[in-house]
PDB file of C-alpha atoms in Angstrom:
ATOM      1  CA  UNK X   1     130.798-140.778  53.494  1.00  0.00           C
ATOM      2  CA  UNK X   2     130.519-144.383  54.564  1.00  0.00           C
ATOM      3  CA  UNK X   3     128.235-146.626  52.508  1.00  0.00           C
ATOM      4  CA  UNK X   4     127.588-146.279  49.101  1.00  0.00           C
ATOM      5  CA  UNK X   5     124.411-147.532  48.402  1.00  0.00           C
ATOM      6  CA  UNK X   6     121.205-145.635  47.167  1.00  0.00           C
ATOM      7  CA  UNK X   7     121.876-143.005  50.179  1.00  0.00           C
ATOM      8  CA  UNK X   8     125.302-142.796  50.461  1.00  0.00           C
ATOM      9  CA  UNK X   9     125.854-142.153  46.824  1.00  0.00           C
ATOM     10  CA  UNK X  10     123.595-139.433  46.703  1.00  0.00           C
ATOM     11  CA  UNK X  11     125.114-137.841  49.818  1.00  0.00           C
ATOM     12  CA  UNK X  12     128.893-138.206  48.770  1.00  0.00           C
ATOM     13  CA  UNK X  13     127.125-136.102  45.214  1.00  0.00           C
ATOM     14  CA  UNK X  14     125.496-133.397  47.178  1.00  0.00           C
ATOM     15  CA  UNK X  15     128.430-132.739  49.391  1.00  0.00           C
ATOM     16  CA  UNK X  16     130.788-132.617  46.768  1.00  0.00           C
ATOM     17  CA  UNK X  17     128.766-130.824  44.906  1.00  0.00           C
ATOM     18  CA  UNK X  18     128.960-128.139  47.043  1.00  0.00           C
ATOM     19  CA  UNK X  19     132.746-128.016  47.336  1.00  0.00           C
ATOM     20  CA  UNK X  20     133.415-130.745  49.943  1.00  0.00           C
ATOM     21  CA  UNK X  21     136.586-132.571  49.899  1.00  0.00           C
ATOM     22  CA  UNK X  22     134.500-136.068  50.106  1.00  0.00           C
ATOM     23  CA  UNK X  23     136.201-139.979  50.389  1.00  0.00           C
ATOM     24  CA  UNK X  24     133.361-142.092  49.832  1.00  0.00           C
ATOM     25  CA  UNK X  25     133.786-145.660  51.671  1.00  0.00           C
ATOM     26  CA  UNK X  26     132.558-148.838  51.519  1.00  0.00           C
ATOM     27  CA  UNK X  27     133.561-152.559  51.951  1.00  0.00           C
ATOM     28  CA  UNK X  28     132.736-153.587  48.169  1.00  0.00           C
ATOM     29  CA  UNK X  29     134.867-151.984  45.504  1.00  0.00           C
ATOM     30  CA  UNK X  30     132.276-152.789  42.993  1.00  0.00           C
ATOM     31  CA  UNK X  31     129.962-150.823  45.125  1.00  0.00           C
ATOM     32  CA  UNK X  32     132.164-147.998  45.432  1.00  0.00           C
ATOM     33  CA  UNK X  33     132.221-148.649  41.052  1.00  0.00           C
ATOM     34  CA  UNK X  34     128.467-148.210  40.540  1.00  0.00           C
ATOM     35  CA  UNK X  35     127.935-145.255  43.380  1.00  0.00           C
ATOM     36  CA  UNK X  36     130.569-143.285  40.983  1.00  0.00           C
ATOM     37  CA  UNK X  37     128.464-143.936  37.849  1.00  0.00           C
ATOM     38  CA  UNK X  38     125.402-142.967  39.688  1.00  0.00           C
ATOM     39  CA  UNK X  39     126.492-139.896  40.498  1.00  0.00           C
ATOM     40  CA  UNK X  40     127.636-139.398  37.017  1.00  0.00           C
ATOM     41  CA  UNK X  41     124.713-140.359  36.208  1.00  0.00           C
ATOM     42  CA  UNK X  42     122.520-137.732  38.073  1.00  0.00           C
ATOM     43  CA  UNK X  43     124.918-135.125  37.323  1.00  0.00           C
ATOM     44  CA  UNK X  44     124.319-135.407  33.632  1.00  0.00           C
ATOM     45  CA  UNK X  45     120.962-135.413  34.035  1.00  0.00           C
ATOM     46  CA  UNK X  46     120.873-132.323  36.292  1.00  0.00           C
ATOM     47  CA  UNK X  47     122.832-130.328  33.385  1.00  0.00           C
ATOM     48  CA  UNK X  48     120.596-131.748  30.980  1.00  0.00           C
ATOM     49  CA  UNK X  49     118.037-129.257  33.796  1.00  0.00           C
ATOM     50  CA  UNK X  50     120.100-126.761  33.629  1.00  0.00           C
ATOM     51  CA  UNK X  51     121.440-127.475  36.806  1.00  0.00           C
ATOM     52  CA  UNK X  52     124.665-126.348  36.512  1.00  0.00           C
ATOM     53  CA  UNK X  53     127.618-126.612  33.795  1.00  0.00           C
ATOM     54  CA  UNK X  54     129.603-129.570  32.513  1.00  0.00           C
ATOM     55  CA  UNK X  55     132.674-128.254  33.991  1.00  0.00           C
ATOM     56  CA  UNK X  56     130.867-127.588  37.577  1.00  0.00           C
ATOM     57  CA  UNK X  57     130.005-131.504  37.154  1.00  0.00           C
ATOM     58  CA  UNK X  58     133.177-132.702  36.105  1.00  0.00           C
ATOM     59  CA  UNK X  59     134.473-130.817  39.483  1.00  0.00           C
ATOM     60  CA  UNK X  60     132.134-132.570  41.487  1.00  0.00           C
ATOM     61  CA  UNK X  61     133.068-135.360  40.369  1.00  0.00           C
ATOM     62  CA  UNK X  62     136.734-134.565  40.774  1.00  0.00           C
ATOM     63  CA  UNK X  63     136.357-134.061  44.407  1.00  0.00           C
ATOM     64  CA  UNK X  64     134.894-137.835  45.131  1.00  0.00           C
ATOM     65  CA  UNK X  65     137.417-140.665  45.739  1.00  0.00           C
ATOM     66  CA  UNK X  66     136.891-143.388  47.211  1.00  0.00           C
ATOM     67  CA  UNK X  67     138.173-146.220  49.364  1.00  0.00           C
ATOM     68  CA  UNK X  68     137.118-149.754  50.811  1.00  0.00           C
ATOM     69  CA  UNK X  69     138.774-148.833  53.917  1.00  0.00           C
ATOM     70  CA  UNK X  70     137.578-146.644  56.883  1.00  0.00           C
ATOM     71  CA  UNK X  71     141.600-145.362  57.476  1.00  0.00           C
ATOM     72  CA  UNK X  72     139.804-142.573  54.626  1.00  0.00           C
ATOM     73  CA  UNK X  73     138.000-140.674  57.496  1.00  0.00           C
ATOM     74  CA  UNK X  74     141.260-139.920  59.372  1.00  0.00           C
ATOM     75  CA  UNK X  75     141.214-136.368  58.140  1.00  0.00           C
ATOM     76  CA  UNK X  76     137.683-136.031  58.473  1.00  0.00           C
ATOM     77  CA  UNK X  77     136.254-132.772  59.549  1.00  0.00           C
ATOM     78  CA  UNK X  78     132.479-134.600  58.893  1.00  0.00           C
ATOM     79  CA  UNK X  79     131.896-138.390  58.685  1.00  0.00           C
ATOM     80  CA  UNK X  80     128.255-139.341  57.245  1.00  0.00           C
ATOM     81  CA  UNK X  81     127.579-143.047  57.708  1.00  0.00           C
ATOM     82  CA  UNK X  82     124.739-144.532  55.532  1.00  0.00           C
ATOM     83  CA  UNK X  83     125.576-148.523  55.810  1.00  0.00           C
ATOM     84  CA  UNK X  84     122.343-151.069  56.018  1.00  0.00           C
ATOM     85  CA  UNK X  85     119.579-149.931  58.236  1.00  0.00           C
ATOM     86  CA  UNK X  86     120.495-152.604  61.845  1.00  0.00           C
ATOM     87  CA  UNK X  87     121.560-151.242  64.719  1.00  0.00           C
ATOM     88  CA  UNK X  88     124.121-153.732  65.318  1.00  0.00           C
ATOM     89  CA  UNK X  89     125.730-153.030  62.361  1.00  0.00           C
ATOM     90  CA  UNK X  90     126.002-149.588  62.943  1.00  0.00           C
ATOM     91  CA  UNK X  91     126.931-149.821  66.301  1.00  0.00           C
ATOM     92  CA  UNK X  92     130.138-151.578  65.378  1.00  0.00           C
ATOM     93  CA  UNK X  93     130.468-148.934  62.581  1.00  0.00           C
ATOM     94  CA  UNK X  94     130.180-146.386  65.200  1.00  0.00           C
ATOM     95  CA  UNK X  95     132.531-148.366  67.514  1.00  0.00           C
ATOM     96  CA  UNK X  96     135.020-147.883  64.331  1.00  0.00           C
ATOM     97  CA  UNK X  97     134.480-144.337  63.218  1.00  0.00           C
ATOM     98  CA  UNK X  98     135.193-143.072  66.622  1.00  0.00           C
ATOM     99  CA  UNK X  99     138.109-145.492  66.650  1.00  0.00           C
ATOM    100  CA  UNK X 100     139.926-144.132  63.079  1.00  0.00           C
ATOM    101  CA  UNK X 101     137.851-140.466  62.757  1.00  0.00           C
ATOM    102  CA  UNK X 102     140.048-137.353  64.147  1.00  0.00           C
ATOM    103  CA  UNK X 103     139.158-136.492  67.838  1.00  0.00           C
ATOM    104  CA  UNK X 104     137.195-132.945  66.773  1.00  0.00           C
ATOM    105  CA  UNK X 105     135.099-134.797  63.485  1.00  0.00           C
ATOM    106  CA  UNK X 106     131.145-135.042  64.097  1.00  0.00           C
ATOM    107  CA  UNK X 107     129.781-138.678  63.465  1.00  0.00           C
ATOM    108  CA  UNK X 108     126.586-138.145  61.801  1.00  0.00           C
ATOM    109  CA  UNK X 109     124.160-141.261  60.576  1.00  0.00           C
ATOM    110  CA  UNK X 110     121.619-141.076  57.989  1.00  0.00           C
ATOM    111  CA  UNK X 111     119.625-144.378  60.027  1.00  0.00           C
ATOM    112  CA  UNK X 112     115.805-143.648  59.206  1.00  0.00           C
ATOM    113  CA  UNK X 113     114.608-145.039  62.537  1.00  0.00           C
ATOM    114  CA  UNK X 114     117.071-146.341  64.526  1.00  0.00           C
ATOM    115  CA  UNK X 115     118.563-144.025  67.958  1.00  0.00           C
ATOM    116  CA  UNK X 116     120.798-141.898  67.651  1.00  0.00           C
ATOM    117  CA  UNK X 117     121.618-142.060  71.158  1.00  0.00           C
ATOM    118  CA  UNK X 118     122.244-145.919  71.571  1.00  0.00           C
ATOM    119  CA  UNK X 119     124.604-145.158  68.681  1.00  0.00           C
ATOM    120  CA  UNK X 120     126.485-142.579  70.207  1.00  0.00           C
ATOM    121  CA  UNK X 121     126.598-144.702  73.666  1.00  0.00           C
ATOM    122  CA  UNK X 122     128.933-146.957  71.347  1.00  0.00           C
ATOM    123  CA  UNK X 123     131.150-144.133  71.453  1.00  0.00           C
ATOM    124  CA  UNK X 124     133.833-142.177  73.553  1.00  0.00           C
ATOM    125  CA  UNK X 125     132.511-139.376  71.900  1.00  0.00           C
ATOM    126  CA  UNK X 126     128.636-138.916  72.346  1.00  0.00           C
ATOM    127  CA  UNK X 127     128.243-134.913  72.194  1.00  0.00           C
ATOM    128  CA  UNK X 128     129.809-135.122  68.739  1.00  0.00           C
ATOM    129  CA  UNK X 129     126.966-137.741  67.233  1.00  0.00           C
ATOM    130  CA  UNK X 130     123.921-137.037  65.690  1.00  0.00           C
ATOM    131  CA  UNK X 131     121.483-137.859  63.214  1.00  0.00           C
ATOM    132  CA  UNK X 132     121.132-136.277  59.903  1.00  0.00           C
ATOM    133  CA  UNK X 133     118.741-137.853  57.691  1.00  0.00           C
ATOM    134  CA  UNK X 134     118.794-137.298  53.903  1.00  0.00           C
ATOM    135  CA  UNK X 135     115.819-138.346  51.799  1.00  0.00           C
ATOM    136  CA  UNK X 136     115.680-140.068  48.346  1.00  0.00           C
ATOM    137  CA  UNK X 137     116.647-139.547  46.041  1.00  0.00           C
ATOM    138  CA  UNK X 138     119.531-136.888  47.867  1.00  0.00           C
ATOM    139  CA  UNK X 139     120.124-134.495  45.210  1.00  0.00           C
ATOM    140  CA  UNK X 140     116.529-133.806  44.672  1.00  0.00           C
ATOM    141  CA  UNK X 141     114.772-133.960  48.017  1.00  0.00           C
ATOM    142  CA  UNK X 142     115.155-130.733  50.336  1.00  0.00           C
ATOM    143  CA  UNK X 143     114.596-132.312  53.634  1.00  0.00           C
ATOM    144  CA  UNK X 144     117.167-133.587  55.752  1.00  0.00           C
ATOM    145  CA  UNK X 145     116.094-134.210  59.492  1.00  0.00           C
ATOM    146  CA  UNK X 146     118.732-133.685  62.125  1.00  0.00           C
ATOM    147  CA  UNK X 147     117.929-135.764  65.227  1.00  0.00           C
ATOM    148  CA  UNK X 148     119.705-134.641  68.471  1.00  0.00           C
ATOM    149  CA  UNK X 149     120.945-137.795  70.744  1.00  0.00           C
ATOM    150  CA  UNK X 150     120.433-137.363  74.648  1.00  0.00           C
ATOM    151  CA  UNK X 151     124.272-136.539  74.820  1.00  0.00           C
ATOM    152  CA  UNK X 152     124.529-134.299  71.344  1.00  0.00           C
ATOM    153  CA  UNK X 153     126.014-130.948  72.282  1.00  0.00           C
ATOM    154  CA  UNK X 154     124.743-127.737  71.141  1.00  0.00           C
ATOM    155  CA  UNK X 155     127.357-126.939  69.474  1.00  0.00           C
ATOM    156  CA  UNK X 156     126.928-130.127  67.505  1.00  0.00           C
ATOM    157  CA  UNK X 157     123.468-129.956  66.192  1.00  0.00           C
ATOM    158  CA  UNK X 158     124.076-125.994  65.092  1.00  0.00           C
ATOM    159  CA  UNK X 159     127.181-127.467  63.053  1.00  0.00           C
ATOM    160  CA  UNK X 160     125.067-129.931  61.442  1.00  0.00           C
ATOM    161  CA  UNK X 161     122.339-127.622  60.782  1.00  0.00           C
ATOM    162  CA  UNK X 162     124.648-125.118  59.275  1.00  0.00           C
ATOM    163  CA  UNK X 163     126.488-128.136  56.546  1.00  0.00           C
ATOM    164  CA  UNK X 164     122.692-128.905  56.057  1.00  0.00           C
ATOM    165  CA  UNK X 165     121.817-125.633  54.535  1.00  0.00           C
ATOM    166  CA  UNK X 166     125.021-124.984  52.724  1.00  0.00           C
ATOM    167  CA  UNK X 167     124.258-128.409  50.865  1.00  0.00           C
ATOM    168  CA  UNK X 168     120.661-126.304  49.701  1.00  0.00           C
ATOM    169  CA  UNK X 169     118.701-128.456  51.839  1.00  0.00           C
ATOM    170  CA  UNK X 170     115.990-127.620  54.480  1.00  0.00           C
ATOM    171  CA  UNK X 171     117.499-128.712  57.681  1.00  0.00           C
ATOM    172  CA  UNK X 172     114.201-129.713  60.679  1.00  0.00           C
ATOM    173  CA  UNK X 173     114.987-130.298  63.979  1.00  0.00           C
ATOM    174  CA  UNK X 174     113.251-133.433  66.132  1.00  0.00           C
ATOM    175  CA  UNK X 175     113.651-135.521  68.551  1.00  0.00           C
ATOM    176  CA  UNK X 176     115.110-139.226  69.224  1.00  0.00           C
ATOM    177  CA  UNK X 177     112.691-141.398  69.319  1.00  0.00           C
ATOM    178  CA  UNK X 178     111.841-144.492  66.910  1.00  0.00           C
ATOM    179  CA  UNK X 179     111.166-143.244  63.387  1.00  0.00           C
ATOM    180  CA  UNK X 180     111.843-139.781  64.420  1.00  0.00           C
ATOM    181  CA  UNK X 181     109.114-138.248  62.177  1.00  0.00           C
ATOM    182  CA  UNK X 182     109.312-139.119  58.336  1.00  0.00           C
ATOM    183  CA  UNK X 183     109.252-142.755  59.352  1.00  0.00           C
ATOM    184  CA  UNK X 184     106.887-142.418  61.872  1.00  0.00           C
ATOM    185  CA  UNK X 185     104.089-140.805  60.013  1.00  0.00           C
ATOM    186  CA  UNK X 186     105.317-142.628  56.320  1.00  0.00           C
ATOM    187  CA  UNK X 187     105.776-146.473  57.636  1.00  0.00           C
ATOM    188  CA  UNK X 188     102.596-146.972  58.880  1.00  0.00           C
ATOM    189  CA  UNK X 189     100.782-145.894  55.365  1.00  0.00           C
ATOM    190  CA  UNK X 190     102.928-147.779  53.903  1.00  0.00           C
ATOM    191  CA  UNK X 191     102.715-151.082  55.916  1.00  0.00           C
ATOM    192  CA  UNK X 192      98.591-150.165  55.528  1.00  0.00           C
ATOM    193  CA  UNK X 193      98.842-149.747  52.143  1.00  0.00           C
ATOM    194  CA  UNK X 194     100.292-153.042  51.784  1.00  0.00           C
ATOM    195  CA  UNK X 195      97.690-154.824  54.168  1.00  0.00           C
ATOM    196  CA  UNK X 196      95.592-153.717  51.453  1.00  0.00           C
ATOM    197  CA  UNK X 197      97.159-155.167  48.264  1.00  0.00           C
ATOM    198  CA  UNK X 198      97.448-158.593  50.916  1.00  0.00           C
ATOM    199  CA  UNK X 199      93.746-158.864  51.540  1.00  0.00           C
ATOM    200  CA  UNK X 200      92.118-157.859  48.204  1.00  0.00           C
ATOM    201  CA  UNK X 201      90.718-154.814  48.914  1.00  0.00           C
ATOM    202  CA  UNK X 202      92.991-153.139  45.808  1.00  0.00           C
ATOM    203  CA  UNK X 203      95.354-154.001  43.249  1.00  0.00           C
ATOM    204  CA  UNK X 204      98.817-151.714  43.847  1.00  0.00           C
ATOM    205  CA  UNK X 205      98.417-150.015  40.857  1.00  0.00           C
ATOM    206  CA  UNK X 206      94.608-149.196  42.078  1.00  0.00           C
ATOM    207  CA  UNK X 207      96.108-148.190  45.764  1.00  0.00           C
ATOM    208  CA  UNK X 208      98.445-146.094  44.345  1.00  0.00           C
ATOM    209  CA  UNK X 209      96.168-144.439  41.573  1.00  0.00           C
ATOM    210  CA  UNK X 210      94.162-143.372  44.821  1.00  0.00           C
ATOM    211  CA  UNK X 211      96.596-141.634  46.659  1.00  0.00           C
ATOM    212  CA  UNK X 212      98.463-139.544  44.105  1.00  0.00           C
ATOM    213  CA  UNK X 213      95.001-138.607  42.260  1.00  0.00           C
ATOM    214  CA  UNK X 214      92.863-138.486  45.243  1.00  0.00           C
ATOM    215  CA  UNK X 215      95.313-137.488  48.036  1.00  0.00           C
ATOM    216  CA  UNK X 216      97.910-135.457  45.794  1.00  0.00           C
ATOM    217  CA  UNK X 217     100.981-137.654  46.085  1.00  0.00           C
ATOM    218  CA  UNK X 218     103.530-137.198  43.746  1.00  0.00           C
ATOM    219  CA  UNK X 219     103.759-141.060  44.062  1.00  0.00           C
ATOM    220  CA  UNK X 220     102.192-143.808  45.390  1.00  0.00           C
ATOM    221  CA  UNK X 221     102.696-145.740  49.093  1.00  0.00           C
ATOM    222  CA  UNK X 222     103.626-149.024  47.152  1.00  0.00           C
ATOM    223  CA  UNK X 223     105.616-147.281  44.428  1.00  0.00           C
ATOM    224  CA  UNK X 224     107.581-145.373  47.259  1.00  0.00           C
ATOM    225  CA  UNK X 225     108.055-148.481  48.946  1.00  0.00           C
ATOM    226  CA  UNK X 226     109.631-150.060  45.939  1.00  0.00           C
ATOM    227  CA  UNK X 227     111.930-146.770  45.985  1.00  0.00           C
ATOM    228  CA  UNK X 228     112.671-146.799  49.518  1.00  0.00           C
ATOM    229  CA  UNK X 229     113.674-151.046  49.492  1.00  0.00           C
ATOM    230  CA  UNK X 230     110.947-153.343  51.388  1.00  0.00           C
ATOM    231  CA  UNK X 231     113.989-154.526  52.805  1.00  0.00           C
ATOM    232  CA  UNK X 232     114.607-150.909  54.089  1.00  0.00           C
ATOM    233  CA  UNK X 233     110.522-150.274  55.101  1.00  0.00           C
ATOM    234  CA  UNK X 234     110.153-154.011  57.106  1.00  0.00           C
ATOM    235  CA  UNK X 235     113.464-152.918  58.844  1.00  0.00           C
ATOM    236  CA  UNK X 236     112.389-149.581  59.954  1.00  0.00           C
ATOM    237  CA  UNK X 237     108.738-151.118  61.105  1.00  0.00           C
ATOM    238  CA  UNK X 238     110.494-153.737  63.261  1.00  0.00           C
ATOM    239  CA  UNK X 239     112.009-151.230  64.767  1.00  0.00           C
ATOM    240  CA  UNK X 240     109.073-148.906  65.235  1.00  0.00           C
ATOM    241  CA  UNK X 241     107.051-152.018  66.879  1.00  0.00           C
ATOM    242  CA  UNK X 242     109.715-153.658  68.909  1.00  0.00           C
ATOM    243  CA  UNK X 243     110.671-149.480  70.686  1.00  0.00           C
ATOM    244  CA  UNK X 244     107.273-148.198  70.824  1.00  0.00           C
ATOM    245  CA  UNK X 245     105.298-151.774  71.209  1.00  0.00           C
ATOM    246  CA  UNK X 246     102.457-151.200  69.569  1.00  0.00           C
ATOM    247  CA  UNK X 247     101.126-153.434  67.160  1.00  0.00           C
ATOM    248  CA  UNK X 248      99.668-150.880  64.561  1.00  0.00           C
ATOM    249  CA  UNK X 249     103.702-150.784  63.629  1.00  0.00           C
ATOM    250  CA  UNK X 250     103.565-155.003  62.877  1.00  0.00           C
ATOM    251  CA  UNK X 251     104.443-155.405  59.294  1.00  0.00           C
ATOM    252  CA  UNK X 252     102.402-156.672  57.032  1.00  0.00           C
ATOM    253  CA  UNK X 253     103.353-160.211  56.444  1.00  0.00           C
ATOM    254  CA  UNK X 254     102.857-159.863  52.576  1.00  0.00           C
ATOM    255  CA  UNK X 255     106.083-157.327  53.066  1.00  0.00           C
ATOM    256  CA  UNK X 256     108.005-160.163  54.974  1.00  0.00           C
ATOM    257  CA  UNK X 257     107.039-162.397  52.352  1.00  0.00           C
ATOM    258  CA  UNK X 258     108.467-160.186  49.653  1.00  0.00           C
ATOM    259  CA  UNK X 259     111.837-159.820  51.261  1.00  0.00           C
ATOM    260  CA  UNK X 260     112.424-163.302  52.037  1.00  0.00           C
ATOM    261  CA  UNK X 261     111.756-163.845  48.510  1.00  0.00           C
ATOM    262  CA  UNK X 262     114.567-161.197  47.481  1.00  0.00           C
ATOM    263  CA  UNK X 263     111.930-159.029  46.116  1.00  0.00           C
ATOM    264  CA  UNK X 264     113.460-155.476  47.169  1.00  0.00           C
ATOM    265  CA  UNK X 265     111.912-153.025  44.939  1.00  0.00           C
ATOM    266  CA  UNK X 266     113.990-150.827  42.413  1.00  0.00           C
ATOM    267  CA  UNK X 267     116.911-152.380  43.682  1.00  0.00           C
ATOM    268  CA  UNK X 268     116.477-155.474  42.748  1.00  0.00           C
ATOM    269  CA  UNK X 269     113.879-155.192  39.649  1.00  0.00           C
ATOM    270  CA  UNK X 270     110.934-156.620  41.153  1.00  0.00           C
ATOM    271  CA  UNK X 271     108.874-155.324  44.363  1.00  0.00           C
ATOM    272  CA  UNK X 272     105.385-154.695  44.021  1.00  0.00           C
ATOM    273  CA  UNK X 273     106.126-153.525  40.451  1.00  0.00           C
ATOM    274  CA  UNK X 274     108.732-154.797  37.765  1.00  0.00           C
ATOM    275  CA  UNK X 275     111.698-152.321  36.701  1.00  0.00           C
ATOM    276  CA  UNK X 276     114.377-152.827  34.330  1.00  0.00           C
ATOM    277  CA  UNK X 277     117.509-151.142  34.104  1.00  0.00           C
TER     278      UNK X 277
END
């Protein structure tokens, strides 16, 4: 598992979780530090459900270590990648994993919007990428979508589909193209949602109100947003309007504004609503 933010923390969980070997990676130790007491974390509170034992946790845990180098994938059967959502970075990533992962290993990415196929062309190994994205938070959400590059083998996308539903998740199969679905349909909500709070037609905590009471929503566009990371949402809609050129993807500037002022969401304790640790 490389990257362990948000995502890739709850991915390294689910994985061991269900019996996986796992090195989680990433370039900060301190990051590598908190993703380990997240997961703790959400394990207790899962017992706390009734989701499973002590002991079953403390084994989960027990299969996790972790690294801030990528020489940890050289036994890899299975290498997620999760780092920040821009292509270039994980193009070089890709560049990398092929580089240090084990000739047979998939190369999977958990990118929200960006191809899978111009990340597999970074590659000598382009049948064995694909894309396999989790939702948040991992341990809870059943979706994962697995995006097939042009180049992804068959034999590929069945593997992936098959780790998919061992984790307990509900694997769905789509296409490459920007935003693949989730994004697609979610962003531009979203991004309209936010157009909203920007010219006055609604407060976010009255936008919100209307779409979980009115349209069912377990939570609100703005609220989800703050989940998600602006920085994450304005990345994905750049990308949605700059591959599919139309302008009902251009982001709200009151969501640029937001991020250039650091203001992330959860993440950071302030987005469109305040959170404390």
């Amino acid at each position: 598992m490389v990257g362990a933010g948000t995502m890739g923390n709850g991915i390294a969980h689910v994985f061991a979780q269900a019996g996986w070997d796992t090195a989680l990676v990433d370039v900060a130790a301190d990051a590598l530090s908190r993703a380990l007491q997240t997961i703790q974390a959400n394990i207790e509170r899962l017992v706390k459900k009734g989701a499973g034992s002590k002991q079953q946790g403390a084994e989960t845990l027990g299969r996790i270590r972790t690294s801030t180098s990528l020489d940890a994938v050289q036994e890899a059967d299975f290498v997620v990648e999760a780092a920040s959502e821009g292509a270039t970075i994980k193009r070089t990533l890709f560049r990398e994993l092929d580089r240090a992962a084990p000739a047979g290993a998939i190369l999977a990415s958990n990118t929200s919007s960006i191809s899978i196929t111009a990340l597999a062309a970074a590659t000598k190994r382009p049948a064995q990428v694909i894309g396999m994205h989790f939702m948040n938070p991992v341990p809870v959400m059943q979706l994962v979508e697995v995006i097939r590059g042009l180049e992804t083998a068959e034999q590929t996308t069945r593997r992936t589909v098959e780790i998919a539903k061992a984790l307990g998740k509900t694997p769905v199969e789509v296409s490459d193209s920007p935003g693949f679905v989730s994004n697609r349909v979610l962003m531009p909500m979203i991004n309209e949602a936010i157009f909203c709070v920007m010219e006055g037609v609604a407060t976010p905590e009255a936008v919100d109100t209307v779409m979980r009471l009115g349209m069912g929503h377990p939570l609100g566009p703005l609220a989800l947003a703050d989940l998600i990371g602006l920085d994450t949402c304005l990345a994905i809609l750049e990308v949605l309007h700059h591959d599919l050129g139309d302008d009902k993807y251009r982001p709200a500037p009151l969501l640029r504004k937001l991020v250039a002022a650091g203001r992330l969401g959860r993440k950071s304790g302030q987005g469109f609503y305040g959170y404390r640790d």
